[in-house]
């Protein structure tokens, strides 16, 4: 492995809170401890949920906290064609198929999976005939591209998993999420594919993020194997919770970094409220 490269990759769908700051601080801590790089990426593919004001706020809040990053900020919406090309590659490999089920069925699957995941898609459109698909497409029916887990897994004839820093080998079971959505008309590519693609092109070799994304990692290492991309190491950290044990969410305004700032707190005050994660940087 060359120099360590980590990243913080929020979606501009709300204001950053303490949990985000802690995650960014940990990722940055790994990079700084190893003399590597810490990158910032804005995952703003889902135009319906992302806002420019939140993107600007992310930059501002991180800067205020002193969480500086290396190089330019990568903005995913500027690379849509690259993601479409990835989908085309997967289509040529025969591992994705169009799903015409209602948007409601697939809407929850396009963003980063969080909280209570919907039950896996039952695969209704996996067996549609070519004529049927062509007719529906000719009629302008909206569809999503879904990963054919069974076919994809069959093409990767080796153990699937990743190195979890501090733990060791983690076995991947991507089939647990079912045939996930990789692309959609209104969101050209899903979190699974865009984040994996960007980690590869940005040469990120340690992904530090919350444990809520562990299930997504299983799908992402499958995509890496299919597309011939290097597999980073991963460090899934615990999520920050409030006094009642609930995980912090962007909707909880009282923990937003800018509210702390507006209330007159200094960056050093906020940092003191973060878990002692900077001392948990281990490169095992
Ligand atoms: Zn379907």
PDB file of C-alpha atoms and ligand atoms in Angstrom:
ATOM      1  CA  UNK A   1       0.000   0.000   0.000  1.00  0.00           C
ATOM      2  CA  UNK A   2       1.262   3.464  -0.865  1.00  0.00           C
ATOM      3  CA  UNK A   3       0.593   6.568   1.173  1.00  0.00           C
ATOM      4  CA  UNK A   4      -2.576   6.340   3.223  1.00  0.00           C
ATOM      5  CA  UNK A   5      -5.523   8.171   1.671  1.00  0.00           C
ATOM      6  CA  UNK A   6      -8.763   8.595   3.611  1.00  0.00           C
ATOM      7  CA  UNK A   7     -11.814  10.693   2.892  1.00  0.00           C
ATOM      8  CA  UNK A   8     -14.919  12.264   4.378  1.00  0.00           C
ATOM      9  CA  UNK A   9     -17.854  12.053   1.971  1.00  0.00           C
ATOM     10  CA  UNK A  10     -21.055  13.650   3.245  1.00  0.00           C
ATOM     11  CA  UNK A  11     -24.218  14.238   1.229  1.00  0.00           C
ATOM     12  CA  UNK A  12     -25.390  17.861   1.278  1.00  0.00           C
ATOM     13  CA  UNK A  13     -28.883  16.991   2.485  1.00  0.00           C
ATOM     14  CA  UNK A  14     -28.655  18.880   5.774  1.00  0.00           C
ATOM     15  CA  UNK A  15     -26.299  20.580   8.185  1.00  0.00           C
ATOM     16  CA  UNK A  16     -23.385  18.667   9.672  1.00  0.00           C
ATOM     17  CA  UNK A  17     -23.735  17.611  13.289  1.00  0.00           C
ATOM     18  CA  UNK A  18     -21.339  16.365  15.938  1.00  0.00           C
ATOM     19  CA  UNK A  19     -21.448  12.817  14.568  1.00  0.00           C
ATOM     20  CA  UNK A  20     -20.213  13.994  11.185  1.00  0.00           C
ATOM     21  CA  UNK A  21     -17.473  16.035  12.807  1.00  0.00           C
ATOM     22  CA  UNK A  22     -16.347  13.020  14.821  1.00  0.00           C
ATOM     23  CA  UNK A  23     -16.279  10.821  11.715  1.00  0.00           C
ATOM     24  CA  UNK A  24     -14.337  13.408   9.726  1.00  0.00           C
ATOM     25  CA  UNK A  25     -11.928  13.885  12.599  1.00  0.00           C
ATOM     26  CA  UNK A  26     -11.273  10.159  12.806  1.00  0.00           C
ATOM     27  CA  UNK A  27     -10.691   9.809   9.044  1.00  0.00           C
ATOM     28  CA  UNK A  28      -8.415  12.824   9.112  1.00  0.00           C
ATOM     29  CA  UNK A  29      -6.630  11.425  12.163  1.00  0.00           C
ATOM     30  CA  UNK A  30      -5.733   8.224  10.317  1.00  0.00           C
ATOM     31  CA  UNK A  31      -4.345  10.188   7.394  1.00  0.00           C
ATOM     32  CA  UNK A  32      -2.403  12.639   9.519  1.00  0.00           C
ATOM     33  CA  UNK A  33      -0.953   9.891  11.740  1.00  0.00           C
ATOM     34  CA  UNK A  34       0.412   8.115   8.666  1.00  0.00           C
ATOM     35  CA  UNK A  35       1.575  11.213   6.818  1.00  0.00           C
ATOM     36  CA  UNK A  36      -1.083  10.521   4.198  1.00  0.00           C
ATOM     37  CA  UNK A  37      -3.907  12.511   2.675  1.00  0.00           C
ATOM     38  CA  UNK A  38      -7.413  13.352   3.824  1.00  0.00           C
ATOM     39  CA  UNK A  39      -9.880  14.104   1.020  1.00  0.00           C
ATOM     40  CA  UNK A  40     -13.289  15.763   1.022  1.00  0.00           C
ATOM     41  CA  UNK A  41     -16.006  14.596  -1.359  1.00  0.00           C
ATOM     42  CA  UNK A  42     -19.578  15.861  -1.697  1.00  0.00           C
ATOM     43  CA  UNK A  43     -21.981  13.063  -2.622  1.00  0.00           C
ATOM     44  CA  UNK A  44     -24.666  15.157  -4.258  1.00  0.00           C
ATOM     45  CA  UNK A  45     -25.994  12.785  -6.909  1.00  0.00           C
ATOM     46  CA  UNK A  46     -29.546  12.723  -5.598  1.00  0.00           C
ATOM     47  CA  UNK A  47     -30.632  16.129  -6.933  1.00  0.00           C
ATOM     48  CA  UNK A  48     -34.020  15.821  -5.277  1.00  0.00           C
ATOM     49  CA  UNK A  49     -32.532  15.778  -1.782  1.00  0.00           C
ATOM     50  CA  UNK A  50     -29.265  17.724  -2.083  1.00  0.00           C
ATOM     51  CA  UNK A  51     -29.054  21.526  -1.787  1.00  0.00           C
ATOM     52  CA  UNK A  52     -26.258  23.924  -2.753  1.00  0.00           C
ATOM     53  CA  UNK A  53     -26.697  25.774   0.553  1.00  0.00           C
ATOM     54  CA  UNK A  54     -25.924  22.587   2.482  1.00  0.00           C
ATOM     55  CA  UNK A  55     -22.853  21.955   0.322  1.00  0.00           C
ATOM     56  CA  UNK A  56     -21.578  25.441   1.112  1.00  0.00           C
ATOM     57  CA  UNK A  57     -22.381  24.912   4.789  1.00  0.00           C
ATOM     58  CA  UNK A  58     -20.341  21.681   4.890  1.00  0.00           C
ATOM     59  CA  UNK A  59     -17.267  23.504   3.604  1.00  0.00           C
ATOM     60  CA  UNK A  60     -17.829  26.360   6.020  1.00  0.00           C
ATOM     61  CA  UNK A  61     -18.455  24.179   9.089  1.00  0.00           C
ATOM     62  CA  UNK A  62     -15.448  21.925   8.497  1.00  0.00           C
ATOM     63  CA  UNK A  63     -13.237  24.948   7.922  1.00  0.00           C
ATOM     64  CA  UNK A  64     -14.528  26.559  11.108  1.00  0.00           C
ATOM     65  CA  UNK A  65     -13.697  23.396  13.047  1.00  0.00           C
ATOM     66  CA  UNK A  66     -10.200  23.370  11.592  1.00  0.00           C
ATOM     67  CA  UNK A  67     -10.743  20.071   9.781  1.00  0.00           C
ATOM     68  CA  UNK A  68      -8.684  20.942   6.738  1.00  0.00           C
ATOM     69  CA  UNK A  69      -8.452  18.563   3.784  1.00  0.00           C
ATOM     70  CA  UNK A  70      -6.000  17.932   0.981  1.00  0.00           C
ATOM     71  CA  UNK A  71      -6.525  18.889  -2.638  1.00  0.00           C
ATOM     72  CA  UNK A  72      -9.717  20.063  -4.336  1.00  0.00           C
ATOM     73  CA  UNK A  73     -13.168  18.979  -3.145  1.00  0.00           C
ATOM     74  CA  UNK A  74     -14.610  16.318  -5.437  1.00  0.00           C
ATOM     75  CA  UNK A  75     -18.240  17.027  -6.302  1.00  0.00           C
ATOM     76  CA  UNK A  76     -20.053  13.958  -7.620  1.00  0.00           C
ATOM     77  CA  UNK A  77     -22.619  15.817  -9.738  1.00  0.00           C
ATOM     78  CA  UNK A  78     -19.738  16.926 -11.974  1.00  0.00           C
ATOM     79  CA  UNK A  79     -18.952  13.294 -12.884  1.00  0.00           C
ATOM     80  CA  UNK A  80     -22.305  11.866 -13.883  1.00  0.00           C
ATOM     81  CA  UNK A  81     -21.078  10.569 -17.230  1.00  0.00           C
ATOM     82  CA  UNK A  82     -18.386   8.506 -15.506  1.00  0.00           C
ATOM     83  CA  UNK A  83     -21.054   6.800 -13.419  1.00  0.00           C
ATOM     84  CA  UNK A  84     -23.183   6.153 -16.482  1.00  0.00           C
ATOM     85  CA  UNK A  85     -20.143   4.537 -18.104  1.00  0.00           C
ATOM     86  CA  UNK A  86     -19.831   2.225 -15.090  1.00  0.00           C
ATOM     87  CA  UNK A  87     -23.460   1.222 -15.440  1.00  0.00           C
ATOM     88  CA  UNK A  88     -22.858   0.514 -19.140  1.00  0.00           C
ATOM     89  CA  UNK A  89     -19.936  -1.750 -18.222  1.00  0.00           C
ATOM     90  CA  UNK A  90     -22.072  -3.670 -15.741  1.00  0.00           C
ATOM     91  CA  UNK A  91     -24.836  -3.923 -18.337  1.00  0.00           C
ATOM     92  CA  UNK A  92     -22.395  -5.357 -20.873  1.00  0.00           C
ATOM     93  CA  UNK A  93     -21.359  -7.915 -18.251  1.00  0.00           C
ATOM     94  CA  UNK A  94     -24.998  -8.940 -17.815  1.00  0.00           C
ATOM     95  CA  UNK A  95     -25.068  -8.304 -14.074  1.00  0.00           C
ATOM     96  CA  UNK A  96     -27.702  -5.556 -13.965  1.00  0.00           C
ATOM     97  CA  UNK A  97     -31.276  -5.580 -15.192  1.00  0.00           C
ATOM     98  CA  UNK A  98     -34.024  -2.964 -15.602  1.00  0.00           C
ATOM     99  CA  UNK A  99     -36.720  -2.971 -12.924  1.00  0.00           C
ATOM    100  CA  UNK A 100     -40.032  -1.302 -13.741  1.00  0.00           C
ATOM    101  CA  UNK A 101     -41.568  -1.576 -10.303  1.00  0.00           C
ATOM    102  CA  UNK A 102     -42.974   1.605  -8.809  1.00  0.00           C
ATOM    103  CA  UNK A 103     -40.668   4.325  -7.650  1.00  0.00           C
ATOM    104  CA  UNK A 104     -41.910   3.874  -4.122  1.00  0.00           C
ATOM    105  CA  UNK A 105     -40.495   0.360  -4.112  1.00  0.00           C
ATOM    106  CA  UNK A 106     -37.047   1.475  -5.124  1.00  0.00           C
ATOM    107  CA  UNK A 107     -36.825   5.012  -3.728  1.00  0.00           C
ATOM    108  CA  UNK A 108     -35.504   3.921  -0.370  1.00  0.00           C
ATOM    109  CA  UNK A 109     -32.739   1.926  -1.991  1.00  0.00           C
ATOM    110  CA  UNK A 110     -31.013   4.664  -3.964  1.00  0.00           C
ATOM    111  CA  UNK A 111     -29.519   6.599  -1.069  1.00  0.00           C
ATOM    112  CA  UNK A 112     -27.028   5.351   1.467  1.00  0.00           C
ATOM    113  CA  UNK A 113     -28.865   2.706   3.461  1.00  0.00           C
ATOM    114  CA  UNK A 114     -29.663   4.008   6.914  1.00  0.00           C
ATOM    115  CA  UNK A 115     -31.715   2.873   9.844  1.00  0.00           C
ATOM    116  CA  UNK A 116     -34.415   0.360   9.122  1.00  0.00           C
ATOM    117  CA  UNK A 117     -33.626  -0.967   5.678  1.00  0.00           C
ATOM    118  CA  UNK A 118     -36.585  -1.974   3.533  1.00  0.00           C
ATOM    119  CA  UNK A 119     -36.894  -5.705   2.910  1.00  0.00           C
ATOM    120  CA  UNK A 120     -34.802  -6.865  -0.055  1.00  0.00           C
ATOM    121  CA  UNK A 121     -36.459  -6.459  -3.430  1.00  0.00           C
ATOM    122  CA  UNK A 122     -38.020  -9.818  -4.371  1.00  0.00           C
ATOM    123  CA  UNK A 123     -36.544  -9.785  -7.884  1.00  0.00           C
ATOM    124  CA  UNK A 124     -39.821  -9.505  -9.766  1.00  0.00           C
ATOM    125  CA  UNK A 125     -38.265  -7.977 -12.915  1.00  0.00           C
ATOM    126  CA  UNK A 126     -35.177 -10.215 -12.985  1.00  0.00           C
ATOM    127  CA  UNK A 127     -36.887 -12.722 -15.228  1.00  0.00           C
ATOM    128  CA  UNK A 128     -38.584 -10.347 -17.679  1.00  0.00           C
ATOM    129  CA  UNK A 129     -38.025 -11.435 -21.263  1.00  0.00           C
ATOM    130  CA  UNK A 130     -36.036  -9.282 -23.680  1.00  0.00           C
ATOM    131  CA  UNK A 131     -39.162  -8.497 -25.732  1.00  0.00           C
ATOM    132  CA  UNK A 132     -41.090  -7.450 -22.661  1.00  0.00           C
ATOM    133  CA  UNK A 133     -38.226  -5.180 -21.552  1.00  0.00           C
ATOM    134  CA  UNK A 134     -37.932  -3.649 -25.031  1.00  0.00           C
ATOM    135  CA  UNK A 135     -41.666  -2.961 -25.184  1.00  0.00           C
ATOM    136  CA  UNK A 136     -41.711  -1.286 -21.787  1.00  0.00           C
ATOM    137  CA  UNK A 137     -38.686   0.842 -22.643  1.00  0.00           C
ATOM    138  CA  UNK A 138     -40.220   1.809 -26.007  1.00  0.00           C
ATOM    139  CA  UNK A 139     -43.322   2.905 -24.102  1.00  0.00           C
ATOM    140  CA  UNK A 140     -41.177   5.221 -22.023  1.00  0.00           C
ATOM    141  CA  UNK A 141     -41.735   3.367 -18.761  1.00  0.00           C
ATOM    142  CA  UNK A 142     -39.441   4.563 -15.969  1.00  0.00           C
ATOM    143  CA  UNK A 143     -37.058   1.947 -14.653  1.00  0.00           C
ATOM    144  CA  UNK A 144     -34.164   1.430 -12.303  1.00  0.00           C
ATOM    145  CA  UNK A 145     -31.056  -0.663 -12.888  1.00  0.00           C
ATOM    146  CA  UNK A 146     -30.744  -3.405 -10.301  1.00  0.00           C
ATOM    147  CA  UNK A 147     -27.753  -5.566  -9.516  1.00  0.00           C
ATOM    148  CA  UNK A 148     -28.372  -9.250 -10.215  1.00  0.00           C
ATOM    149  CA  UNK A 149     -26.715 -10.495  -7.052  1.00  0.00           C
ATOM    150  CA  UNK A 150     -26.641 -14.160  -8.036  1.00  0.00           C
ATOM    151  CA  UNK A 151     -25.082 -13.543 -11.455  1.00  0.00           C
ATOM    152  CA  UNK A 152     -22.642 -11.006 -10.083  1.00  0.00           C
ATOM    153  CA  UNK A 153     -21.555 -13.294  -7.264  1.00  0.00           C
ATOM    154  CA  UNK A 154     -21.081 -16.168  -9.706  1.00  0.00           C
ATOM    155  CA  UNK A 155     -18.632 -14.040 -11.694  1.00  0.00           C
ATOM    156  CA  UNK A 156     -16.474 -13.414  -8.647  1.00  0.00           C
ATOM    157  CA  UNK A 157     -15.025 -16.808  -7.888  1.00  0.00           C
ATOM    158  CA  UNK A 158     -13.195 -16.025  -4.732  1.00  0.00           C
ATOM    159  CA  UNK A 159     -13.833 -15.223  -1.103  1.00  0.00           C
ATOM    160  CA  UNK A 160     -15.535 -11.886  -0.836  1.00  0.00           C
ATOM    161  CA  UNK A 161     -14.744  -9.588   2.040  1.00  0.00           C
ATOM    162  CA  UNK A 162     -12.480  -6.854   3.280  1.00  0.00           C
ATOM    163  CA  UNK A 163      -9.912  -5.991   5.909  1.00  0.00           C
ATOM    164  CA  UNK A 164     -11.619  -4.255   8.810  1.00  0.00           C
ATOM    165  CA  UNK A 165      -8.999  -2.177  10.573  1.00  0.00           C
ATOM    166  CA  UNK A 166      -8.563  -3.307  14.163  1.00  0.00           C
ATOM    167  CA  UNK A 167     -10.589  -6.472  13.572  1.00  0.00           C
ATOM    168  CA  UNK A 168      -9.248  -8.411  10.609  1.00  0.00           C
ATOM    169  CA  UNK A 169     -10.952 -10.170   7.708  1.00  0.00           C
ATOM    170  CA  UNK A 170     -14.668  -9.402   7.386  1.00  0.00           C
ATOM    171  CA  UNK A 171     -16.729 -11.752   5.250  1.00  0.00           C
ATOM    172  CA  UNK A 172     -19.056  -9.958   2.825  1.00  0.00           C
ATOM    173  CA  UNK A 173     -22.639 -11.121   2.378  1.00  0.00           C
ATOM    174  CA  UNK A 174     -23.967  -8.678  -0.253  1.00  0.00           C
ATOM    175  CA  UNK A 175     -26.961 -10.919  -1.004  1.00  0.00           C
ATOM    176  CA  UNK A 176     -28.499  -9.825   2.293  1.00  0.00           C
ATOM    177  CA  UNK A 177     -29.439  -6.511   0.672  1.00  0.00           C
ATOM    178  CA  UNK A 178     -30.976  -8.246  -2.331  1.00  0.00           C
ATOM    179  CA  UNK A 179     -30.827  -6.870  -5.876  1.00  0.00           C
ATOM    180  CA  UNK A 180     -29.957  -3.299  -4.899  1.00  0.00           C
ATOM    181  CA  UNK A 181     -30.626  -0.305  -7.166  1.00  0.00           C
ATOM    182  CA  UNK A 182     -27.493   0.951  -8.926  1.00  0.00           C
ATOM    183  CA  UNK A 183     -29.062   3.577 -11.161  1.00  0.00           C
ATOM    184  CA  UNK A 184     -32.299   5.415 -11.723  1.00  0.00           C
ATOM    185  CA  UNK A 185     -33.669   7.942 -14.155  1.00  0.00           C
ATOM    186  CA  UNK A 186     -33.827  10.774 -11.611  1.00  0.00           C
ATOM    187  CA  UNK A 187     -30.665   9.763  -9.713  1.00  0.00           C
ATOM    188  CA  UNK A 188     -28.283   8.498 -12.383  1.00  0.00           C
ATOM    189  CA  UNK A 189     -26.380   6.303 -10.005  1.00  0.00           C
ATOM    190  CA  UNK A 190     -26.832   5.083  -6.462  1.00  0.00           C
ATOM    191  CA  UNK A 191     -24.593   5.482  -3.462  1.00  0.00           C
ATOM    192  CA  UNK A 192     -23.266   1.947  -3.906  1.00  0.00           C
ATOM    193  CA  UNK A 193     -21.742   2.628  -7.298  1.00  0.00           C
ATOM    194  CA  UNK A 194     -20.813   6.323  -7.089  1.00  0.00           C
ATOM    195  CA  UNK A 195     -18.935   6.036  -3.801  1.00  0.00           C
ATOM    196  CA  UNK A 196     -17.136   2.879  -4.929  1.00  0.00           C
ATOM    197  CA  UNK A 197     -16.144   4.465  -8.229  1.00  0.00           C
ATOM    198  CA  UNK A 198     -14.839   7.588  -6.513  1.00  0.00           C
ATOM    199  CA  UNK A 199     -12.869   5.690  -3.885  1.00  0.00           C
ATOM    200  CA  UNK A 200     -11.163   3.904  -6.789  1.00  0.00           C
ATOM    201  CA  UNK A 201     -10.349   6.992  -8.877  1.00  0.00           C
ATOM    202  CA  UNK A 202      -9.286   8.963  -5.814  1.00  0.00           C
ATOM    203  CA  UNK A 203      -7.089   6.040  -4.706  1.00  0.00           C
ATOM    204  CA  UNK A 204      -8.682   5.992  -1.267  1.00  0.00           C
ATOM    205  CA  UNK A 205      -7.179   3.017   0.546  1.00  0.00           C
ATOM    206  CA  UNK A 206      -8.846   3.426   3.930  1.00  0.00           C
ATOM    207  CA  UNK A 207     -12.574   4.145   4.116  1.00  0.00           C
ATOM    208  CA  UNK A 208     -13.586   5.455   7.550  1.00  0.00           C
ATOM    209  CA  UNK A 209     -17.340   5.717   8.105  1.00  0.00           C
ATOM    210  CA  UNK A 210     -20.214   4.778  10.393  1.00  0.00           C
ATOM    211  CA  UNK A 211     -21.201   1.212  11.169  1.00  0.00           C
ATOM    212  CA  UNK A 212     -24.580   1.874   9.529  1.00  0.00           C
ATOM    213  CA  UNK A 213     -22.817   1.531   6.174  1.00  0.00           C
ATOM    214  CA  UNK A 214     -21.300  -1.898   6.871  1.00  0.00           C
ATOM    215  CA  UNK A 215     -24.014  -3.623   4.813  1.00  0.00           C
ATOM    216  CA  UNK A 216     -23.271  -1.309   1.893  1.00  0.00           C
ATOM    217  CA  UNK A 217     -19.598  -2.254   2.103  1.00  0.00           C
ATOM    218  CA  UNK A 218     -20.500  -5.838   1.230  1.00  0.00           C
ATOM    219  CA  UNK A 219     -22.099  -4.643  -2.017  1.00  0.00           C
ATOM    220  CA  UNK A 220     -19.233  -2.278  -2.704  1.00  0.00           C
ATOM    221  CA  UNK A 221     -16.518  -4.943  -2.437  1.00  0.00           C
ATOM    222  CA  UNK A 222     -18.578  -7.015  -4.895  1.00  0.00           C
ATOM    223  CA  UNK A 223     -18.604  -4.062  -7.318  1.00  0.00           C
ATOM    224  CA  UNK A 224     -14.850  -3.620  -6.847  1.00  0.00           C
ATOM    225  CA  UNK A 225     -14.306  -7.266  -7.742  1.00  0.00           C
ATOM    226  CA  UNK A 226     -16.570  -7.025 -10.803  1.00  0.00           C
ATOM    227  CA  UNK A 227     -15.038  -3.829 -12.141  1.00  0.00           C
ATOM    228  CA  UNK A 228     -11.419  -4.605 -11.320  1.00  0.00           C
ATOM    229  CA  UNK A 229     -11.015  -1.782  -8.822  1.00  0.00           C
ATOM    230  CA  UNK A 230      -8.679  -1.970  -5.827  1.00  0.00           C
ATOM    231  CA  UNK A 231     -10.291  -2.737  -2.498  1.00  0.00           C
ATOM    232  CA  UNK A 232      -9.593  -0.259   0.316  1.00  0.00           C
ATOM    233  CA  UNK A 233      -9.419  -1.255   3.952  1.00  0.00           C
ATOM    234  CA  UNK A 234     -12.422  -0.208   6.011  1.00  0.00           C
ATOM    235  CA  UNK A 235     -12.985   1.145   9.480  1.00  0.00           C
ATOM    236  CA  UNK A 236     -16.636   1.230  10.498  1.00  0.00           C
ATOM    237  CA  UNK A 237     -16.951   3.285  13.651  1.00  0.00           C
ATOM    238  CA  UNK A 238     -19.744   3.435  16.212  1.00  0.00           C
ATOM    239  CA  UNK A 239     -22.347   6.138  15.683  1.00  0.00           C
ATOM    240  CA  UNK A 240     -22.715   9.020  18.098  1.00  0.00           C
ATOM    241  CA  UNK A 241     -25.912   8.898  20.091  1.00  0.00           C
ATOM    242  CA  UNK A 242     -27.823  11.428  22.116  1.00  0.00           C
ATOM    243  CA  UNK A 243     -28.670  11.163  25.799  1.00  0.00           C
ATOM    244  CA  UNK A 244     -31.659   8.944  24.985  1.00  0.00           C
ATOM    245  CA  UNK A 245     -29.505   6.533  22.993  1.00  0.00           C
ATOM    246  CA  UNK A 246     -30.820   7.604  19.608  1.00  0.00           C
ATOM    247  CA  UNK A 247     -28.326   8.116  16.824  1.00  0.00           C
ATOM    248  CA  UNK A 248     -27.810  11.731  15.877  1.00  0.00           C
ATOM    249  CA  UNK A 249     -29.567  12.804  12.700  1.00  0.00           C
ATOM    250  CA  UNK A 250     -29.421  15.862  10.508  1.00  0.00           C
ATOM    251  CA  UNK A 251     -32.962  16.716  11.586  1.00  0.00           C
ATOM    252  CA  UNK A 252     -31.813  17.195  15.179  1.00  0.00           C
ATOM    253  CA  UNK A 253     -31.013  20.877  14.869  1.00  0.00           C
ATOM    254  CA  UNK A 254     -29.708  21.153  18.392  1.00  0.00           C
ATOM    255  CA  UNK A 255     -26.581  19.215  17.511  1.00  0.00           C
ATOM    256  CA  UNK A 256     -25.811  20.965  14.213  1.00  0.00           C
ATOM    257  CA  UNK A 257     -22.340  22.475  14.200  1.00  0.00           C
ATOM    258  CA  UNK A 258     -23.650  25.842  13.071  1.00  0.00           C
ATOM    259  CA  UNK A 259     -25.988  25.996  16.040  1.00  0.00           C
ATOM    260  CA  UNK A 260     -23.029  25.522  18.354  1.00  0.00           C
ATOM    261  CA  UNK A 261     -21.253  28.263  16.490  1.00  0.00           C
ATOM    262  CA  UNK A 262     -24.278  30.576  16.610  1.00  0.00           C
ATOM    263  CA  UNK A 263     -24.492  29.976  20.352  1.00  0.00           C
ATOM    264  CA  UNK A 264     -20.985  31.346  20.710  1.00  0.00           C
ATOM    265  CA  UNK A 265     -19.041  28.117  21.167  1.00  0.00           C
ATOM    266  CA  UNK A 266     -15.490  27.938  19.871  1.00  0.00           C
ATOM    267  CA  UNK A 267     -14.192  25.092  17.690  1.00  0.00           C
ATOM    268  CA  UNK A 268     -12.161  23.907  20.684  1.00  0.00           C
ATOM    269  CA  UNK A 269     -15.380  23.659  22.743  1.00  0.00           C
ATOM    270  CA  UNK A 270     -17.011  21.522  20.075  1.00  0.00           C
ATOM    271  CA  UNK A 271     -13.981  19.286  19.708  1.00  0.00           C
ATOM    272  CA  UNK A 272     -14.100  18.610  23.444  1.00  0.00           C
ATOM    273  CA  UNK A 273     -17.599  17.172  22.976  1.00  0.00           C
ATOM    274  CA  UNK A 274     -16.407  14.681  20.399  1.00  0.00           C
ATOM    275  CA  UNK A 275     -15.496  11.136  21.401  1.00  0.00           C
ATOM    276  CA  UNK A 276     -11.846  10.509  22.058  1.00  0.00           C
ATOM    277  CA  UNK A 277     -11.611   9.033  18.600  1.00  0.00           C
ATOM    278  CA  UNK A 278      -8.436  10.809  17.676  1.00  0.00           C
ATOM    279  CA  UNK A 279      -6.722   8.496  20.170  1.00  0.00           C
ATOM    280  CA  UNK A 280      -8.365   5.438  18.589  1.00  0.00           C
ATOM    281  CA  UNK A 281      -6.370   5.616  15.397  1.00  0.00           C
ATOM    282  CA  UNK A 282      -4.857   2.171  15.020  1.00  0.00           C
ATOM    283  CA  UNK A 283      -3.450   0.791  11.837  1.00  0.00           C
ATOM    284  CA  UNK A 284      -3.701  -2.918  12.658  1.00  0.00           C
TER     285      UNK A 284
HETATM  286 ZN1  LIG B   1     -39.084  -4.724 -10.542  1.00  0.00          ZN
END
